[in-house]
mmCIF file of C-alpha atoms in Angstrom:
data_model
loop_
_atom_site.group_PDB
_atom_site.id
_atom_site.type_symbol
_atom_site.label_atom_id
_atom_site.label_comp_id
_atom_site.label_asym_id
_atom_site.label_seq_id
_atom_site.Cartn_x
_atom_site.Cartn_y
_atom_site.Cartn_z
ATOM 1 C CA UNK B 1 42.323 7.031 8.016
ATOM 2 C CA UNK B 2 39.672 8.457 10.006
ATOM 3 C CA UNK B 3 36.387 5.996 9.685
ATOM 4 C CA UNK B 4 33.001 7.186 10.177
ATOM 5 C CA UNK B 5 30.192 5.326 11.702
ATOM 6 C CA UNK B 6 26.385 5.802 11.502
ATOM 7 C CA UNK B 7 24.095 5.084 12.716
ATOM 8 C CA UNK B 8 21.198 3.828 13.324
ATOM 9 C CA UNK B 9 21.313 2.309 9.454
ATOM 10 C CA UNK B 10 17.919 2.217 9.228
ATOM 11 C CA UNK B 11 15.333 4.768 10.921
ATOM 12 C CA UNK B 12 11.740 4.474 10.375
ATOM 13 C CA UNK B 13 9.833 7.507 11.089
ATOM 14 C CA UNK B 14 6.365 9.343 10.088
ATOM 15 C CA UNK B 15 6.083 12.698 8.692
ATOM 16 C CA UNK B 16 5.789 15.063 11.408
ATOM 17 C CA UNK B 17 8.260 13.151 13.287
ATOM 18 C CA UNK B 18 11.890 14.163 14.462
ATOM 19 C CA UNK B 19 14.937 12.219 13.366
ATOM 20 C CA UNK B 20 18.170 12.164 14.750
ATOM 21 C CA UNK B 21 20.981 10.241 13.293
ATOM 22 C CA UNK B 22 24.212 9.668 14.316
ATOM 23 C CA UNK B 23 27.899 10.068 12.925
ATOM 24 C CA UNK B 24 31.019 9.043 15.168
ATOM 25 C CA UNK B 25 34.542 9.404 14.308
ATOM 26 C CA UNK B 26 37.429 6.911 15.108
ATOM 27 C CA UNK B 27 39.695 9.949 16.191
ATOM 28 C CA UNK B 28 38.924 13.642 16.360
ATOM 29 C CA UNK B 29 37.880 15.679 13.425
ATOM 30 C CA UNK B 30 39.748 18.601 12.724
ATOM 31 C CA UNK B 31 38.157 22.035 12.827
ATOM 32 C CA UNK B 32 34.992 20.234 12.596
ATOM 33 C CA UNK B 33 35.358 19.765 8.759
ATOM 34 C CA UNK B 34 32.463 17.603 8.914
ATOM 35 C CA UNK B 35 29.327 17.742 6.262
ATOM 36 C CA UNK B 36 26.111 15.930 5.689
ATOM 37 C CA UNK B 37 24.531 15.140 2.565
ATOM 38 C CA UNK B 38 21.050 13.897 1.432
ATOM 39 C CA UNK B 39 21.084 11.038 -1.579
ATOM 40 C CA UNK B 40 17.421 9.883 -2.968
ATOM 41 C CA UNK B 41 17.332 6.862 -5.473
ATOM 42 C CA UNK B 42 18.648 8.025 -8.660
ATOM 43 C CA UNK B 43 19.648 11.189 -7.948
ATOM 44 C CA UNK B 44 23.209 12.898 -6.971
ATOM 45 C CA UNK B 45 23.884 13.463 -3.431
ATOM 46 C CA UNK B 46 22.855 17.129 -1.786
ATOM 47 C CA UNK B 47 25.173 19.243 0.686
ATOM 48 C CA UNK B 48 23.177 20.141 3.565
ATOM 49 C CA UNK B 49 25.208 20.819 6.266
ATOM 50 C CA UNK B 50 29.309 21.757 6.335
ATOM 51 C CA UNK B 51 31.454 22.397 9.565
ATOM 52 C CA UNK B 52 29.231 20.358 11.644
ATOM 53 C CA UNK B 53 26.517 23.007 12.035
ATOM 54 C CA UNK B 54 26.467 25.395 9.113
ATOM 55 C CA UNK B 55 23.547 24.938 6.343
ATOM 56 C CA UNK B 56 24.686 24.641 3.054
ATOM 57 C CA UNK B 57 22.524 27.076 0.628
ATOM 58 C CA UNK B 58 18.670 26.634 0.367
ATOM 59 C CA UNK B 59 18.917 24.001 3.050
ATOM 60 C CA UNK B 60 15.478 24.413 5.834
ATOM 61 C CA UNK B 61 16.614 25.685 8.957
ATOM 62 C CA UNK B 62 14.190 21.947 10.293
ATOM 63 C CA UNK B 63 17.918 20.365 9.109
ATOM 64 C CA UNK B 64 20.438 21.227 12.029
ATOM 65 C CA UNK B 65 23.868 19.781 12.695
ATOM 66 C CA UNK B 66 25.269 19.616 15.600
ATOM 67 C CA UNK B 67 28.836 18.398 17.891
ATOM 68 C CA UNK B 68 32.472 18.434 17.359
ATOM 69 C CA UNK B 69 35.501 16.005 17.792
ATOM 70 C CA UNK B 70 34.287 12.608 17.481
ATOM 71 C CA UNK B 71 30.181 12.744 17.793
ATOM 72 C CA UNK B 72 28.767 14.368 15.412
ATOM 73 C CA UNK B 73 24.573 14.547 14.715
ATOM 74 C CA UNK B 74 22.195 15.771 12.474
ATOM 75 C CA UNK B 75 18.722 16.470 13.357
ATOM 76 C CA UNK B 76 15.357 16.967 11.412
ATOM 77 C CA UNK B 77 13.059 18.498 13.464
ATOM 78 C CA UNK B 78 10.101 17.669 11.635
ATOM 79 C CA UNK B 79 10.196 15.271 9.037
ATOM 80 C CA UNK B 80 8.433 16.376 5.867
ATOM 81 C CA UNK B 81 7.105 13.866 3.082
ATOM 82 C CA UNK B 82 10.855 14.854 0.836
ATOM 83 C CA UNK B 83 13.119 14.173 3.487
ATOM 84 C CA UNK B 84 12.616 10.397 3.417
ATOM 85 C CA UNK B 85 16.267 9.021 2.114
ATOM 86 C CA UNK B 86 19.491 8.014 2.561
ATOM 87 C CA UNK B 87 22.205 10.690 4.774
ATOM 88 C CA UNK B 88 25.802 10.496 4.949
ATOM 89 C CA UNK B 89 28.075 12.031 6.942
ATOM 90 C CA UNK B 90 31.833 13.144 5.471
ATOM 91 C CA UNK B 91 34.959 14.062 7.089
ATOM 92 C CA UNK B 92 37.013 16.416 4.567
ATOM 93 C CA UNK B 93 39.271 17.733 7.800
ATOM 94 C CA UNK B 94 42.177 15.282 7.044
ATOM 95 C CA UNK B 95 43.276 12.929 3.592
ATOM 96 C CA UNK B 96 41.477 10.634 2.711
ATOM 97 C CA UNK B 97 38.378 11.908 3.341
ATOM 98 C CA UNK B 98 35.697 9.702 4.269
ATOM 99 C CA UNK B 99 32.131 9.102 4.329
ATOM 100 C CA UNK B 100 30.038 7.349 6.712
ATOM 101 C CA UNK B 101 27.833 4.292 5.684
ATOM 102 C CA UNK B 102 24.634 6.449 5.441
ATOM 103 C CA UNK B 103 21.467 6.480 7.809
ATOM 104 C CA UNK B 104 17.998 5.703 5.878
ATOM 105 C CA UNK B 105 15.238 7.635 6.567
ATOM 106 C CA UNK B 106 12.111 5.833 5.858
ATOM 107 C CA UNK B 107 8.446 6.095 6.024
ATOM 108 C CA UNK B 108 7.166 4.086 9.018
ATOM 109 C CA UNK O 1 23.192 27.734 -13.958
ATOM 110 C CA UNK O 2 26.002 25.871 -12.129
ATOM 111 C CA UNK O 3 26.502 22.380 -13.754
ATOM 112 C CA UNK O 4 28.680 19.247 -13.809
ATOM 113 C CA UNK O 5 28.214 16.513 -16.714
ATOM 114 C CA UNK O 6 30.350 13.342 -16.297
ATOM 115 C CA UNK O 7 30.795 11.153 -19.487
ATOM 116 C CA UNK O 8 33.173 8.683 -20.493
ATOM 117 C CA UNK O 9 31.533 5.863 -18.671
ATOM 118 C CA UNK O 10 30.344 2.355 -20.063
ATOM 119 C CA UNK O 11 31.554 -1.001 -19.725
ATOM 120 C CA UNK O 12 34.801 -2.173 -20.047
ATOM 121 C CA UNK O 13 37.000 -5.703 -19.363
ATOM 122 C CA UNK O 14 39.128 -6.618 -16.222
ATOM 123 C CA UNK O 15 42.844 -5.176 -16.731
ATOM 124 C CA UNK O 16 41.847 -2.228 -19.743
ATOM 125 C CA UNK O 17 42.089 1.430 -19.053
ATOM 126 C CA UNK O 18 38.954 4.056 -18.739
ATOM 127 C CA UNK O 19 39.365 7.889 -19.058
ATOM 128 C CA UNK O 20 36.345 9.638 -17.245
ATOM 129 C CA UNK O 21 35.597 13.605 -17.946
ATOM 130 C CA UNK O 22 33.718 16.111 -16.023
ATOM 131 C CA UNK O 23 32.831 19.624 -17.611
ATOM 132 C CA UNK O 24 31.938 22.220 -15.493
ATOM 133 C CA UNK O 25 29.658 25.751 -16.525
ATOM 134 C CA UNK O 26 28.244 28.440 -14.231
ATOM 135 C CA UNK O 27 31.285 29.143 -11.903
ATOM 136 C CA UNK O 28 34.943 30.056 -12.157
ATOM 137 C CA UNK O 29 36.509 26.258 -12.418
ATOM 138 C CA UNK O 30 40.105 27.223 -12.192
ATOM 139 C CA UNK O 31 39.417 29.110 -8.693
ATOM 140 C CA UNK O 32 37.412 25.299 -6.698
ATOM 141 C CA UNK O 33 38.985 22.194 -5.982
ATOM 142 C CA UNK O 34 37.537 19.388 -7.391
ATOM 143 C CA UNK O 35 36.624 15.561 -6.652
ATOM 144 C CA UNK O 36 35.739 12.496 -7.733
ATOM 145 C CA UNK O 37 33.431 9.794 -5.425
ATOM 146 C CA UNK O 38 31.901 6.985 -6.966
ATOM 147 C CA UNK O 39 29.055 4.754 -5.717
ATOM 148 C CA UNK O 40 28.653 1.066 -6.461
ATOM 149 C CA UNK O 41 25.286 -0.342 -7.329
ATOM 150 C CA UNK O 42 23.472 -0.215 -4.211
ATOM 151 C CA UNK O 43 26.401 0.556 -1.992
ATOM 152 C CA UNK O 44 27.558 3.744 -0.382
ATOM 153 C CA UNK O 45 29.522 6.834 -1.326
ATOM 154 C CA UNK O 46 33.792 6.394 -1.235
ATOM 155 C CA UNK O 47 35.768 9.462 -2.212
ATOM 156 C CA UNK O 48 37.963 8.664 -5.097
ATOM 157 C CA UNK O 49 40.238 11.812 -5.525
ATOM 158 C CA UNK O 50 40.433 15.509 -5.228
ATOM 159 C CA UNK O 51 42.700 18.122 -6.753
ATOM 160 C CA UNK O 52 43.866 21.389 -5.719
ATOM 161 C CA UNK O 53 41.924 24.746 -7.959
ATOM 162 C CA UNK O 54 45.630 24.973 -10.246
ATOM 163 C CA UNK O 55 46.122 21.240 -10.239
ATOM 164 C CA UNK O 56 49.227 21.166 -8.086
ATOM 165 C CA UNK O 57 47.909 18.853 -5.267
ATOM 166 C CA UNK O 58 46.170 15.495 -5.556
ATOM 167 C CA UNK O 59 44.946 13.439 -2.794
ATOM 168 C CA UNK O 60 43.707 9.554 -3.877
ATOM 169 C CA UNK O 61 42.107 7.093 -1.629
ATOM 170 C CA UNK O 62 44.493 4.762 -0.494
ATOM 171 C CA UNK O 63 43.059 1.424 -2.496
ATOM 172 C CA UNK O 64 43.033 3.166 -5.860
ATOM 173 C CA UNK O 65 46.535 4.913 -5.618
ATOM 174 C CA UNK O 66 48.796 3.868 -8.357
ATOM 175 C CA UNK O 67 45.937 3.119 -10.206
ATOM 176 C CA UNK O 68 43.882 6.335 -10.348
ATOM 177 C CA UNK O 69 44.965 9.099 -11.594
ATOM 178 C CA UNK O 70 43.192 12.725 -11.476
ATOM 179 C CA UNK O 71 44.019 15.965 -13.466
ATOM 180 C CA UNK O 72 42.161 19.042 -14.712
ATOM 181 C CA UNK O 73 42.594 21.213 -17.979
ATOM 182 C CA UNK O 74 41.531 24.771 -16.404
ATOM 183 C CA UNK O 75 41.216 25.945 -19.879
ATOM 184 C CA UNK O 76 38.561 23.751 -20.838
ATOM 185 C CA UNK O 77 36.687 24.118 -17.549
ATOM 186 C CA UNK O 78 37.405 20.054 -17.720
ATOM 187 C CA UNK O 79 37.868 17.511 -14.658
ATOM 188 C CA UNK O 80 39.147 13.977 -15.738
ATOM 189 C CA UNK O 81 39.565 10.964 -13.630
ATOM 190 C CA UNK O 82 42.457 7.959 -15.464
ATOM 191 C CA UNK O 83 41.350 5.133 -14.717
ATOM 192 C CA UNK O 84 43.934 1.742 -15.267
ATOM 193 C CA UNK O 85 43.776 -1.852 -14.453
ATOM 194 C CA UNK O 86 40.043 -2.284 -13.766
ATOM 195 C CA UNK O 87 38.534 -4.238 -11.937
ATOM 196 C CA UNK O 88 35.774 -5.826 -10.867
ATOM 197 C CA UNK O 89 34.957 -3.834 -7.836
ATOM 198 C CA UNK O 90 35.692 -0.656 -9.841
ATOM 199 C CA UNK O 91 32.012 -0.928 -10.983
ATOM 200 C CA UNK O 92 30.213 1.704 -10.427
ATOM 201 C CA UNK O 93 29.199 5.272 -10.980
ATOM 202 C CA UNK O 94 31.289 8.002 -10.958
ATOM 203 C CA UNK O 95 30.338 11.777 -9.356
ATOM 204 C CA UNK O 96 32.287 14.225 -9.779
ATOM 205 C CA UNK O 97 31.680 17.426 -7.347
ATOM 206 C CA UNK O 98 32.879 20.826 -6.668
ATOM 207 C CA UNK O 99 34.454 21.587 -3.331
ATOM 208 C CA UNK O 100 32.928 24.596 -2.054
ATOM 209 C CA UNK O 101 35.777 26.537 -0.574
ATOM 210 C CA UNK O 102 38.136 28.407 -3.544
ATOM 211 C CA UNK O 103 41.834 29.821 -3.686
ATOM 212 C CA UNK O 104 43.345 27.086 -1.501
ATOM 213 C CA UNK O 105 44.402 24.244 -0.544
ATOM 214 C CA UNK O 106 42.328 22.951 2.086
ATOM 215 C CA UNK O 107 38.516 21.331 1.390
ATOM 216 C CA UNK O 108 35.738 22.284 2.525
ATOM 217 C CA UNK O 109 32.555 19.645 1.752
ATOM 218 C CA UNK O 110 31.175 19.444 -2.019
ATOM 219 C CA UNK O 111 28.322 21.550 -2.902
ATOM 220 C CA UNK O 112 27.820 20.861 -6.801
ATOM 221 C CA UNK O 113 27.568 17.403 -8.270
ATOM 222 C CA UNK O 114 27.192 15.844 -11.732
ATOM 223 C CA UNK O 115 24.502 12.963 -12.044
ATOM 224 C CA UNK O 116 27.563 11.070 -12.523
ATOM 225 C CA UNK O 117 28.625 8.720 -15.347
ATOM 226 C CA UNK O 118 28.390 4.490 -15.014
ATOM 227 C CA UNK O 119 31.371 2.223 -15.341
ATOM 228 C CA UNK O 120 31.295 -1.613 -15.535
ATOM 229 C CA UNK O 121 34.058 -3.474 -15.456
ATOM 230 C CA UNK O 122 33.027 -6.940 -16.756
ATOM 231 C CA UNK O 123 34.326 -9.711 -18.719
#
């Protein structure tokens, strides 16, 4: 089982600021089947980002994934007052799939 | 539009059986895979289950095989998760979600979801 770690857990930020949060793999991710989702309280999770760097539908181009293998990250380039929640990272490259243990983004 | 509506949840003692549902409108069900990932209160996500667009493949995380059990009834547009021998730390809620690739049997990340349906397993 491949098990994803993120981090930091917690990431305080303002709006306006850039956030970068990290997902690493314990052993490479095939084809770079790796996705990033957006969860706020109460509501279903959101697909932002799939094969480590392409943006799901209606996603802002301030969202960007990036790496490959085992390091994986997802940058928001400017953090806008909607983008304050909790992100996962998921490996669907290889059974079971797995999600990380989520990064919140809160308002500093 | 494209939609997913869980139901079936509620609570339920240690040891008894739960059948969850998922119905599905706005896209062509029998063409997507489909999953189940579940949430416990204030926890995060852990993929339950998926299954292949015709049903023919079935993946299960490792803790819940044997005790899980997913299927699909493309002719109802209908996802359904079996769900025996509860347990405590089965309490949760239940998502299911659309894969987004089609035709195959690979996965591809999950671009619909349902608001998802509670269980509680509790004496």
């Amino acid at each position: 089982e491949i098990v994803l770690t993120q981090s930091p857990s917690t990431l305080s930020l303002s709006p306006g600021e850039r956030a970068t949060l990290s997902c690493r793999a314990t052993q490479g991710v095939s084809s770079s089947y790796l996705a990033w989702y957006q969860q706020k309280p109460g509501q279903a999770p959101r697909l932002l980002i799939y094969g480590a760097s392409s943006w799901a539908t209606g996603i802002p181009d301030r969202f960007n994934g990036s790496g490959s293998g085992t390091d994986f990250t997802l940058t928001i380039s400017r953090l806008e007052p909607e983008d304050f929640a909790v992100y996962y990272c998921q490996q669907y490259g290889s059974s079971p799939l797995t999600f990380g243990g989520g990064t919140k983004v809160e308002i500093k | 539009q494209v939609q997913l509506v869980e139901s079936g949840g509620g609570v339920v003692q240690p040891g008894r059986s739960l059948r969850l549902s998922c119905a599905a409108s706005g896209f062509t069900f029998r063409t997507y895979g489909m999953h189940w990932v579940r949430q416990a209160p204030g926890k995060g996500l852990e993929w339950v289950a998926v299954i292949s667009y015709d049903g023919s493949v079935k993946y299960y995380a490792d803790p819940l095989k044997g005790r899980f059990t997913i299927s699909r009834d493309n002719s109802k547009n209908t996802l359904y998760l079996q769900m025996n021998s509860l347990r405590a730390e089965d309490t949760a809620v239940y998502h299911c979600a659309k894969d987004r690739g089609d035709g195959d049997y690979n996965y591809y990340g999950m671009d619909v979801w349902g608001q998802g349906t509670t269980v509680t397993v509790s004496s």
